[in-house]
Coordinates of C-alpha atoms in Angstrom, one line a residue:
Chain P
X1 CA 16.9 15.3 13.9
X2 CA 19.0 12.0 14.0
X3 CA 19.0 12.6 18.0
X4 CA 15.1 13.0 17.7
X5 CA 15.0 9.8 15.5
X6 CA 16.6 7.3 18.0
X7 CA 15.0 8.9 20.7
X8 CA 11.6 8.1 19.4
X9 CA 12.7 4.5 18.5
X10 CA 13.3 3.6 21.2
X11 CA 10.5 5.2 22.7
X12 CA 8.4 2.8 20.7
X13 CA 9.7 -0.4 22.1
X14 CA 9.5 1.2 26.1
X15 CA 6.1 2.8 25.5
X16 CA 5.2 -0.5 24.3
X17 CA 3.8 -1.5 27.7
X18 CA 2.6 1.6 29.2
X19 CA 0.1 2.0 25.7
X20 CA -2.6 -0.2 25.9
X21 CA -4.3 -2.1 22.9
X22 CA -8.2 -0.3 22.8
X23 CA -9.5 -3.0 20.8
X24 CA -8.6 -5.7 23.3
X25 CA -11.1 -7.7 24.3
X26 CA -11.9 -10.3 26.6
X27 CA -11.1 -13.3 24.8
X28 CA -11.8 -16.8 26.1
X29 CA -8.7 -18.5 27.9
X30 CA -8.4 -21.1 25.1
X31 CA -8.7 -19.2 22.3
X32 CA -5.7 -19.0 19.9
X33 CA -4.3 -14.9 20.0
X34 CA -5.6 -13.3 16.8
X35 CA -3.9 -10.4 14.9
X36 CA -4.8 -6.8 14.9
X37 CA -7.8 -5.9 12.6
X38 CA -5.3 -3.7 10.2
X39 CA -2.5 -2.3 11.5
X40 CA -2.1 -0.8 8.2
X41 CA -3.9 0.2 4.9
X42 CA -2.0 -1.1 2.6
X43 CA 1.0 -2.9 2.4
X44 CA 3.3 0.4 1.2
X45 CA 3.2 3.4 3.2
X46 CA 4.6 5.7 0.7
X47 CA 8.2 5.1 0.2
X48 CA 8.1 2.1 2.9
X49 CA 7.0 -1.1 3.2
X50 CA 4.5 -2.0 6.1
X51 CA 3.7 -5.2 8.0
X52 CA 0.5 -6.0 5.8
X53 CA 0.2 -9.1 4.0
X54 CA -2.8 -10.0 2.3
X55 CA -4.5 -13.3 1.9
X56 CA -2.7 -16.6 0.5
X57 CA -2.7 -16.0 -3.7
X58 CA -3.6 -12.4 -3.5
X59 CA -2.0 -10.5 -6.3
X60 CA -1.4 -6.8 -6.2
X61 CA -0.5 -4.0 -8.6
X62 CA 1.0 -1.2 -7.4
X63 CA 1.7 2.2 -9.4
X64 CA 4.0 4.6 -7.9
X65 CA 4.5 8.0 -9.0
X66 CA 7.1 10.8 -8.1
X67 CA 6.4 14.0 -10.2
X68 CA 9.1 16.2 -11.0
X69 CA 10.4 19.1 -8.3
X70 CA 8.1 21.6 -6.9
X71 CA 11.2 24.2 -7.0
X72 CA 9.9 25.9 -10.6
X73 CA 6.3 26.9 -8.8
X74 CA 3.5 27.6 -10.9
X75 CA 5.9 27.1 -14.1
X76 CA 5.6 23.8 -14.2
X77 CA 2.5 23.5 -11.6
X78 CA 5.0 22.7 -8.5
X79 CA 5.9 19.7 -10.9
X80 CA 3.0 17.9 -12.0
X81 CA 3.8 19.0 -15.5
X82 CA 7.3 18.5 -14.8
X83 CA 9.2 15.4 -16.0
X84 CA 8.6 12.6 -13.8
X85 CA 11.4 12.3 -10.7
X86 CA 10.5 8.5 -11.0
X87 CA 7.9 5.7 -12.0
X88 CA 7.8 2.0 -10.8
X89 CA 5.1 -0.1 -11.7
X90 CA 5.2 -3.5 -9.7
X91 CA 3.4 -6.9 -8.9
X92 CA 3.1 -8.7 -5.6
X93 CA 1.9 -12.1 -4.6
X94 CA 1.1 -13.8 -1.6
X95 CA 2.9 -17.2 -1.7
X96 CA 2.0 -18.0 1.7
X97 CA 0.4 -16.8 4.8
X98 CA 2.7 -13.8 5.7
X99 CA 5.0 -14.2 2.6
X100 CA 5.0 -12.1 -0.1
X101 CA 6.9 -12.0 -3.8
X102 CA 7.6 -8.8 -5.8
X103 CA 9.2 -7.7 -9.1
X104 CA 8.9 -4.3 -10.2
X105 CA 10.2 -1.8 -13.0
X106 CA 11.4 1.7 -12.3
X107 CA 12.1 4.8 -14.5
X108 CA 15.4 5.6 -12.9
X109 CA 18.1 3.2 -13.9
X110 CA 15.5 1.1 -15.6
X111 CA 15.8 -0.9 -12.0
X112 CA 14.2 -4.2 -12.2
X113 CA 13.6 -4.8 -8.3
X114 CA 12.7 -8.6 -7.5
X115 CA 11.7 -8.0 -3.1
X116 CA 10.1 -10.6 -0.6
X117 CA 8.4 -9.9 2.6
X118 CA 7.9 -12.2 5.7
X119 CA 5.8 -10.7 8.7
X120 CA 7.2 -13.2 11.1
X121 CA 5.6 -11.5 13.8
X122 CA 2.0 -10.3 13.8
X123 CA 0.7 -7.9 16.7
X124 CA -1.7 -9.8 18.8
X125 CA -4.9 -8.1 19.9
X126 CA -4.5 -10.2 23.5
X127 CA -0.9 -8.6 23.9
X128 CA 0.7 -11.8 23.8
X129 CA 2.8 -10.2 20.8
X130 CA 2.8 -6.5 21.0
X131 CA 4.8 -5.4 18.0
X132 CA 4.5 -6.8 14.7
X133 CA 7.8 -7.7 13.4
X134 CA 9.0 -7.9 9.5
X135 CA 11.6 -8.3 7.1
X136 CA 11.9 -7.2 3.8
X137 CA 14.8 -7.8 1.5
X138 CA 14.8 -6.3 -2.5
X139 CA 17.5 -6.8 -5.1
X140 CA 17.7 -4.7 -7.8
X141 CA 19.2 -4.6 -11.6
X142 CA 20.6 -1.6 -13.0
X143 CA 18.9 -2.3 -16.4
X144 CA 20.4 0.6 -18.5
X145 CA 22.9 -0.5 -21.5
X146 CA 25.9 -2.3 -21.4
X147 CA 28.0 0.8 -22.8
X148 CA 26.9 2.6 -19.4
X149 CA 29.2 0.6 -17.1
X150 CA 32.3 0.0 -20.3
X151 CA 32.7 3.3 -20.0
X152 CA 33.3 3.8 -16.8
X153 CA 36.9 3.9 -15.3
X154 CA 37.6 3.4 -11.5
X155 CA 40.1 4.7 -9.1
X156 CA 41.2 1.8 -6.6
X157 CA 44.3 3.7 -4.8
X158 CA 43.9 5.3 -1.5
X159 CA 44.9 8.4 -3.1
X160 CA 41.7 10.2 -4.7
X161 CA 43.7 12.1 -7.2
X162 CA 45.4 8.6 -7.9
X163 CA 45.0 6.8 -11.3
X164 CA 41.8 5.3 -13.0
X165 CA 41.5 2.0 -14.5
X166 CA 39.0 0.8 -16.6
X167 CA 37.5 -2.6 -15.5
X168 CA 35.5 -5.5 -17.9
X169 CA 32.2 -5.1 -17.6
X170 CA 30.8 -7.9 -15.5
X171 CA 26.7 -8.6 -14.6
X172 CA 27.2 -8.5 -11.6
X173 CA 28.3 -4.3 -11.3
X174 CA 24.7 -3.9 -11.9
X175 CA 23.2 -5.5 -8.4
X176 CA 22.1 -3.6 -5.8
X177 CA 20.2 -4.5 -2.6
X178 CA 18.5 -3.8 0.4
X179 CA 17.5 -5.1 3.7
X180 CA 15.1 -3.9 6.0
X181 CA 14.0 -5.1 9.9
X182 CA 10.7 -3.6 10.5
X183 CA 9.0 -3.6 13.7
X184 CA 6.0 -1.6 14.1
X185 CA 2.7 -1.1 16.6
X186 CA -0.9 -0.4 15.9
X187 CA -1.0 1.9 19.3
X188 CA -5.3 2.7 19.1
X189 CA -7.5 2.7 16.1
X190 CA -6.6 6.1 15.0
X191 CA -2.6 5.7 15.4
X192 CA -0.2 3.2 14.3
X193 CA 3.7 3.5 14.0
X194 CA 6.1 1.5 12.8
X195 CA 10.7 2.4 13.1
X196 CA 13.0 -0.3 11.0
X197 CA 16.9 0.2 10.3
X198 CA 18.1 -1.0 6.6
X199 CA 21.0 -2.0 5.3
X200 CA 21.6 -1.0 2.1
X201 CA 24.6 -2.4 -0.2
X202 CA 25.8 -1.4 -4.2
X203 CA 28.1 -3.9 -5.8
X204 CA 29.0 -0.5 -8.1
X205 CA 29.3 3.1 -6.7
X206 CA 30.9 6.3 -8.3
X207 CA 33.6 7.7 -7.0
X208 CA 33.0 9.8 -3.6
X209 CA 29.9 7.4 -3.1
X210 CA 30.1 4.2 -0.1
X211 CA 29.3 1.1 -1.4
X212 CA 27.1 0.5 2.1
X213 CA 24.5 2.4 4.2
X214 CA 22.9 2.0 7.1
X215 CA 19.2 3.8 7.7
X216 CA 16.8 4.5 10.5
X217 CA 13.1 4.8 9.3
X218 CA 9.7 5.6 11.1
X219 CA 6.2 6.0 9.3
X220 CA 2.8 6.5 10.9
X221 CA -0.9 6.4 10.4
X222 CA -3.3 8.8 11.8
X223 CA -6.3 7.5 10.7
X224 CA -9.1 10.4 10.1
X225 CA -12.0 7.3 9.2
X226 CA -12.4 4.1 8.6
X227 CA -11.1 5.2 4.8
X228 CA -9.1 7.7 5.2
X229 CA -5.6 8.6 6.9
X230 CA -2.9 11.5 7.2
X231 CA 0.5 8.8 6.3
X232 CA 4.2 10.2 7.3
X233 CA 7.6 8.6 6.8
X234 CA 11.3 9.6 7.5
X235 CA 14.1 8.3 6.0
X236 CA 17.6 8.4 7.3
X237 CA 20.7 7.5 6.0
X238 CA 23.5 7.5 9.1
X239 CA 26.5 8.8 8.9
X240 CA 29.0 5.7 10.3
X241 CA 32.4 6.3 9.7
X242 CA 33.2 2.3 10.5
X243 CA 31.7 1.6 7.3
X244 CA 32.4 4.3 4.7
X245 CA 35.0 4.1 2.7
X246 CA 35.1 7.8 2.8
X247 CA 37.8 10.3 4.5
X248 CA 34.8 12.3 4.9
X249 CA 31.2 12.7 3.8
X250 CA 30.7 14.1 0.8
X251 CA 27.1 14.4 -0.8
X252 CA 26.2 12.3 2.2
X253 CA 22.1 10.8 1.4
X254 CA 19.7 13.3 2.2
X255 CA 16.8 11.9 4.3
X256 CA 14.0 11.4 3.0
X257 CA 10.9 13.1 4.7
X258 CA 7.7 12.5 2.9
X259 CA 3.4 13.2 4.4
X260 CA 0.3 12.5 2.7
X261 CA -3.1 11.4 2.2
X262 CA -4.3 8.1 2.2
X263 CA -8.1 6.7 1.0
X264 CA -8.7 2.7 0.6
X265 CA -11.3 0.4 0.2
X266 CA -11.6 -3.3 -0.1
X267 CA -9.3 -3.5 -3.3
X268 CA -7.4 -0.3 -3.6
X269 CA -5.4 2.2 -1.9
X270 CA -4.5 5.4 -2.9
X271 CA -1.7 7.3 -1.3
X272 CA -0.9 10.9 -2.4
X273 CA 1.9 12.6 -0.5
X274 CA 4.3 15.4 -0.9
X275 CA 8.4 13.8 -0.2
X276 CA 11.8 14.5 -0.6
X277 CA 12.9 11.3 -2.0
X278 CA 14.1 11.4 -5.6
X279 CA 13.7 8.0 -6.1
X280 CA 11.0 5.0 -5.7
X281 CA 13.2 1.9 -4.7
X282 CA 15.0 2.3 -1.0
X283 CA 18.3 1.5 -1.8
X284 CA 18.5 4.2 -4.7
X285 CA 17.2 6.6 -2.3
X286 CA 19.5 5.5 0.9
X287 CA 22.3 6.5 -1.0
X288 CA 22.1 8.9 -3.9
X289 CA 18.9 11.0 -2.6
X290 CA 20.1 14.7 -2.8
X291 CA 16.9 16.3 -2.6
X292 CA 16.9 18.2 0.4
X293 CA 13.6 19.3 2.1
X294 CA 14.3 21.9 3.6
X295 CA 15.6 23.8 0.9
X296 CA 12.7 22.6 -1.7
X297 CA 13.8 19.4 -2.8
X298 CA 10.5 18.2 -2.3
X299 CA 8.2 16.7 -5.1
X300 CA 4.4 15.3 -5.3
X301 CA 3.8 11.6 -5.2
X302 CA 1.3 8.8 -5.6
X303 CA 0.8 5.2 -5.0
X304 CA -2.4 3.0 -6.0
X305 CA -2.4 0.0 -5.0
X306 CA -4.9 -2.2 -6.6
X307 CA -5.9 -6.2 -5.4
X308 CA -7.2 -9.3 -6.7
X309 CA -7.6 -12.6 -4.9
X310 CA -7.5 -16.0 -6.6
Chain D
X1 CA -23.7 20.8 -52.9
X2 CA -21.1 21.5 -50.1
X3 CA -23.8 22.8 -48.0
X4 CA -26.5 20.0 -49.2
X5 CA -23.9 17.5 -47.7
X6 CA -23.2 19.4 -44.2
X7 CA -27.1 20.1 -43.5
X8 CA -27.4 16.2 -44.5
X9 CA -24.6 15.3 -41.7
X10 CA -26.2 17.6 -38.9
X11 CA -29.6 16.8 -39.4
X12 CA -29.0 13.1 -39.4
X13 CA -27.1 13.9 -36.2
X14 CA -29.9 15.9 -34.3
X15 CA -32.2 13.1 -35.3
X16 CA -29.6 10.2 -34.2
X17 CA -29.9 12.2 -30.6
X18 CA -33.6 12.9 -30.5
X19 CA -34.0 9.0 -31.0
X20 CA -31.3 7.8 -28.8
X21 CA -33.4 10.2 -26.1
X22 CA -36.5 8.0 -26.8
X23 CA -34.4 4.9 -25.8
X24 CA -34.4 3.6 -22.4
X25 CA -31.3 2.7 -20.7
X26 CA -31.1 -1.1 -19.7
X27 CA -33.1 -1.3 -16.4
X28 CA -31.1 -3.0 -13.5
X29 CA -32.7 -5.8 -13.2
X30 CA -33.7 -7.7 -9.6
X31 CA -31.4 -10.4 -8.6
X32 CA -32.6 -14.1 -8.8
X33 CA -32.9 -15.9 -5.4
X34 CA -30.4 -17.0 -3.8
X35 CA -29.5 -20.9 -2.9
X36 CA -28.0 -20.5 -0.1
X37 CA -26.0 -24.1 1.3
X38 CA -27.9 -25.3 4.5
X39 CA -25.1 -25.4 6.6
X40 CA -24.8 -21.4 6.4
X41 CA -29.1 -21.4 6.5
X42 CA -28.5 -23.1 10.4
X43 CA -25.2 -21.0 10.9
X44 CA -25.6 -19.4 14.4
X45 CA -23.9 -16.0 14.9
X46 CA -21.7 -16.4 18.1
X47 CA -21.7 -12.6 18.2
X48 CA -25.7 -11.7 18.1
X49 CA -26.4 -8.5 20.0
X50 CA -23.0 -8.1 20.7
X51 CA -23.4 -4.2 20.6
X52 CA -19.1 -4.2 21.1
X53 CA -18.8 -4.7 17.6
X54 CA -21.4 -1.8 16.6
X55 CA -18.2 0.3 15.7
X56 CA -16.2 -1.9 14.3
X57 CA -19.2 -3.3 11.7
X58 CA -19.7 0.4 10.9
X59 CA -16.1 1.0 9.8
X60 CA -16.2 -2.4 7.7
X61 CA -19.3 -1.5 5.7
X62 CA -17.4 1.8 4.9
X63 CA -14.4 -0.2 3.9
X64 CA -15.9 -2.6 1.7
X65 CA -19.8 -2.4 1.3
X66 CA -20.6 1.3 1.2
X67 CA -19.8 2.4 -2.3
X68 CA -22.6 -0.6 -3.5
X69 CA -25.1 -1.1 -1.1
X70 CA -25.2 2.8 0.0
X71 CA -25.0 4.4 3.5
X72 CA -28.5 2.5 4.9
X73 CA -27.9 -0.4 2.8
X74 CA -30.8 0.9 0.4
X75 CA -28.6 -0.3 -2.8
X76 CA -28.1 2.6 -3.5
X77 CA -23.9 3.4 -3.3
X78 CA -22.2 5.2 -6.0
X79 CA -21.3 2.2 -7.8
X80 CA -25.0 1.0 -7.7
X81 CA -26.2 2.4 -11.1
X82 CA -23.1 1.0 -13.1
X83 CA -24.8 -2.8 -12.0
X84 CA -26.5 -5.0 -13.8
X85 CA -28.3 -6.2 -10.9
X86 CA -30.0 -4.5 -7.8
X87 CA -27.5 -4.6 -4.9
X88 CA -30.6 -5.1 -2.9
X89 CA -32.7 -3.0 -0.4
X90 CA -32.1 -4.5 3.2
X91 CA -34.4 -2.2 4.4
X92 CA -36.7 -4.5 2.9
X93 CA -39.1 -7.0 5.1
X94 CA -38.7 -10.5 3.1
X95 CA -34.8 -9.6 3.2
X96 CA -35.1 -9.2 6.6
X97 CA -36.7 -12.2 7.5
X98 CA -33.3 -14.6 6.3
X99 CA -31.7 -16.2 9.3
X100 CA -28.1 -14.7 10.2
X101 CA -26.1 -17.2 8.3
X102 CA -28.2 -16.9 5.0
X103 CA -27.1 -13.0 5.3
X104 CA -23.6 -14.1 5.9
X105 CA -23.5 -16.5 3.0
X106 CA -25.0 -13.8 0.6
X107 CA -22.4 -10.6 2.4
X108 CA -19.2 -13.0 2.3
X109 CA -19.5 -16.2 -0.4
X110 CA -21.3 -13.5 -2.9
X111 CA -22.1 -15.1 -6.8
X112 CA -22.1 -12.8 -9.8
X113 CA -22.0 -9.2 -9.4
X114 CA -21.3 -9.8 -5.3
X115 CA -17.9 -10.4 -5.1
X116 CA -16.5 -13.1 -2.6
X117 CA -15.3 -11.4 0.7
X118 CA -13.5 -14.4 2.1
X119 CA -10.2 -13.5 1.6
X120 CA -10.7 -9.8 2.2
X121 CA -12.4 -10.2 5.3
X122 CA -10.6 -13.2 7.2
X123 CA -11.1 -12.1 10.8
X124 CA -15.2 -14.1 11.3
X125 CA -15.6 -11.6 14.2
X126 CA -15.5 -8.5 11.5
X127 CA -17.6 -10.7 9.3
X128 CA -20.7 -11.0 12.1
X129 CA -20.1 -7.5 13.1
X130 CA -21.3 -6.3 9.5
X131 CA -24.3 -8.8 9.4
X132 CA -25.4 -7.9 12.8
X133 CA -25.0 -3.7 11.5
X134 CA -27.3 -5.2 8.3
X135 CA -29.8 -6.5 11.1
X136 CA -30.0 -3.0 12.2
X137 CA -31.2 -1.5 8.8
X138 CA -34.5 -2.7 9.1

């Protein structure tokens, strides 16, 4: 699969020339190059962020929902009635053209996430830029009690059976964060695709878990009408032994494949999906997912995304 | 006396019903004329007949003008009957007969009940390819 991955990343940059833009048009020589009519729906694409970034002083409120495990069957109605896998419930503004500030809450670990986007690239509809290119970057607080990380002890020796030490607690053991370089191409007006690699980096791991991880991502649109979509994403945490701190990989990040449904209008979106992530915020998921999908780690999902302009 | 007070109760309720049956629901009423600026009255469409953009002005009114204004632009979307005001029957003659800009004033600046498109609909080329599908709803 990982072969498959960077395969059909790189594929995406080559093809890049050979697929031609349908909606260009003749534009006059002078005219400045203007950005593809919505590469995306949305600015989230289920667990991922896309290149979309709404007007200057647009706020949005997103809601994203991860039911619980669709392992019990019709027990627990494949989850729905299951405790929730995860919650976040976040804000976004648009400071700027192409800039966006986010905070956002989460069930698990009580994360307070504060992210920022920059497209610093837009896809041109003359071709002059054929990718749209964007960063993302979101740090995260562990916000569950201080007697969570006092009680924890840490071995530091090379040895793993070697002692533990307790260490003071300190703020800082709470930050996590994550980096992501997004590039991604709206091929046609039915298909758009988008690969990104992430770095993802834990001030504070438990034992047998690295501290950084490195991930390969693609999502996808196939749109069905001007509403509505089949959405994909893949999420892949690499194995590199140059920086684990591991001897070998133990409960290693399972990726994260997810595929659903997307409807949107002029002020919402609504994404419902079926995914093996356990979690809603990427760097929780690039390194303690365990929910494998191919042996039913795989839960139901929403996002709804809703807008208001100032 | 029990059963005084319960046939009291249900019979003040069937007649609370039966009345609130007589009562009409708010009619929606028509909206007042516009005043439309007279720089967007003399606005010229730069993309008039362009039949190019006949796709892409059919996906926008699905998008964002559809669950008001209906599939023929006859007001009559989903979200119609929850107005206050008429969306508006484009279908009509006098509506009809507004010059392209005043259309584009009324589809994109909005008052009231019409919300302002401005900022969801940046690219202008989008914008004339929905007034020039609204031209075709005669």
């Amino acid at each position: 699969m990982k072969r498959f991955l960077s395969i059909f990343i790189c594929s995406l940059f080559f093809a890049i020339p050979v697929f031609g833009q349908d909606e260009t048009e003749e534009a006059p020589v002078k005219q400045k190059p203007r950005p593809v009519r919505s590469p995306w729906s949305s600015g989230l694409l289920i667990d991922n962020q896309t290149s979309v970034i709404y007007s200057p002083k647009t706020l949005e409120f997103v809601i994203q929902h991860k039911f619980g495990s669709v392992e019990n069957g019709r027990s627990d109605l494949f989850g729905l009635y299951a405790p929730a896998h995860d919650i976040r419930l976040g804000l976004n503004y648009v400071i700027m053209r192409n800039v966006q500030a986010g905070w956002g809450i989460s069930k698990t670990k009580m994360y307070n996430d504060f992210n920022l986007k920059w497209t610093v690239f837009e896809q041109t509809r003359e071709e002059t830029m054929p990718v749209s290119v964007t960063l993302f970057g979101n740090m995260a607080i562990d916000g569950r009690s201080k007697e969570f990380f006092e009680s924890r002890k840490y071995n530091h020796s090379s040895d793993p059976d070697g002692p533990f030490t307790e260490h003071p607690y300190r703020f800082g053991q709470r930050m996590s964060y994550f980096s992501q370089l997004i590039i991604g191409r709206k091929f046609n007006e039915w298909l758009s695709v988008q690969a990104a690699a992430s770095f993802t980096h834990y001030n504070l791991t438990e034992r047998n878990v690295d501290h950084d991880k490195i991930g390969a991502h693609v999502s996808g649109r196939v749109k069905l009408s001007p509403q509505s979509s089949i959405v994909f994403n893949y999420d892949a945490p690499l194995k590199i032994k140059d920086i684990s701190e591991q001897r070998e990989f133990i409960n290693h990040p399972k990726p994260n494949l997810a595929l659903g449904w997307e409807v949107a209008t002029s002020t919402h979106a609504f994404q419902m999906y079926i995914g093996s992530a356990g979690s809603i915020i990427p760097q929780e998921n690039m390194l303690y997912n365990q929910n494998d999908w191919q042996d039913g780690g795989l839960a139901v999902g929403f996002v709804i995304t809703r807008l208001w302009n100032f | 006396m029990k059963t005084k007070n319960v046939v009291v109760i249900l019979a003040s309720l069937i007649l609370g019903v039966v009345f609130m049956s007589f009562m009409n629901m708010q009619e929606q009423k028509k909206g007042a004329p516009w005043n439309v600026p007279a720089e967007y009255k003399s606005m010229k469409n730069p993309h008039k007949g362009d039949a190019s953009l006949e796709k892409l002005g059919k996906a926008a009114w699905a998008k964002h003008c559809r669950s008001c204004h209906g599939n023929m632009g006859l007001g009559d979307g989903p979200k119609a009957a929850s107005m206050k005001t008429f969306p508006g029957n484009f279908k009509d003659a006098k509506f009809q007969a507004q010059t392209d800009g005043e259309i584009y004033y009324q589809s994109f600046v909005g008052r009231d009940e019409m919300p302002n498109f401005e900022k969801k609909i940046t690219d202008e080329e989008e914008r004339w390819a929905i007034v020039n599908l609204i031209r075709t709803m005669k």
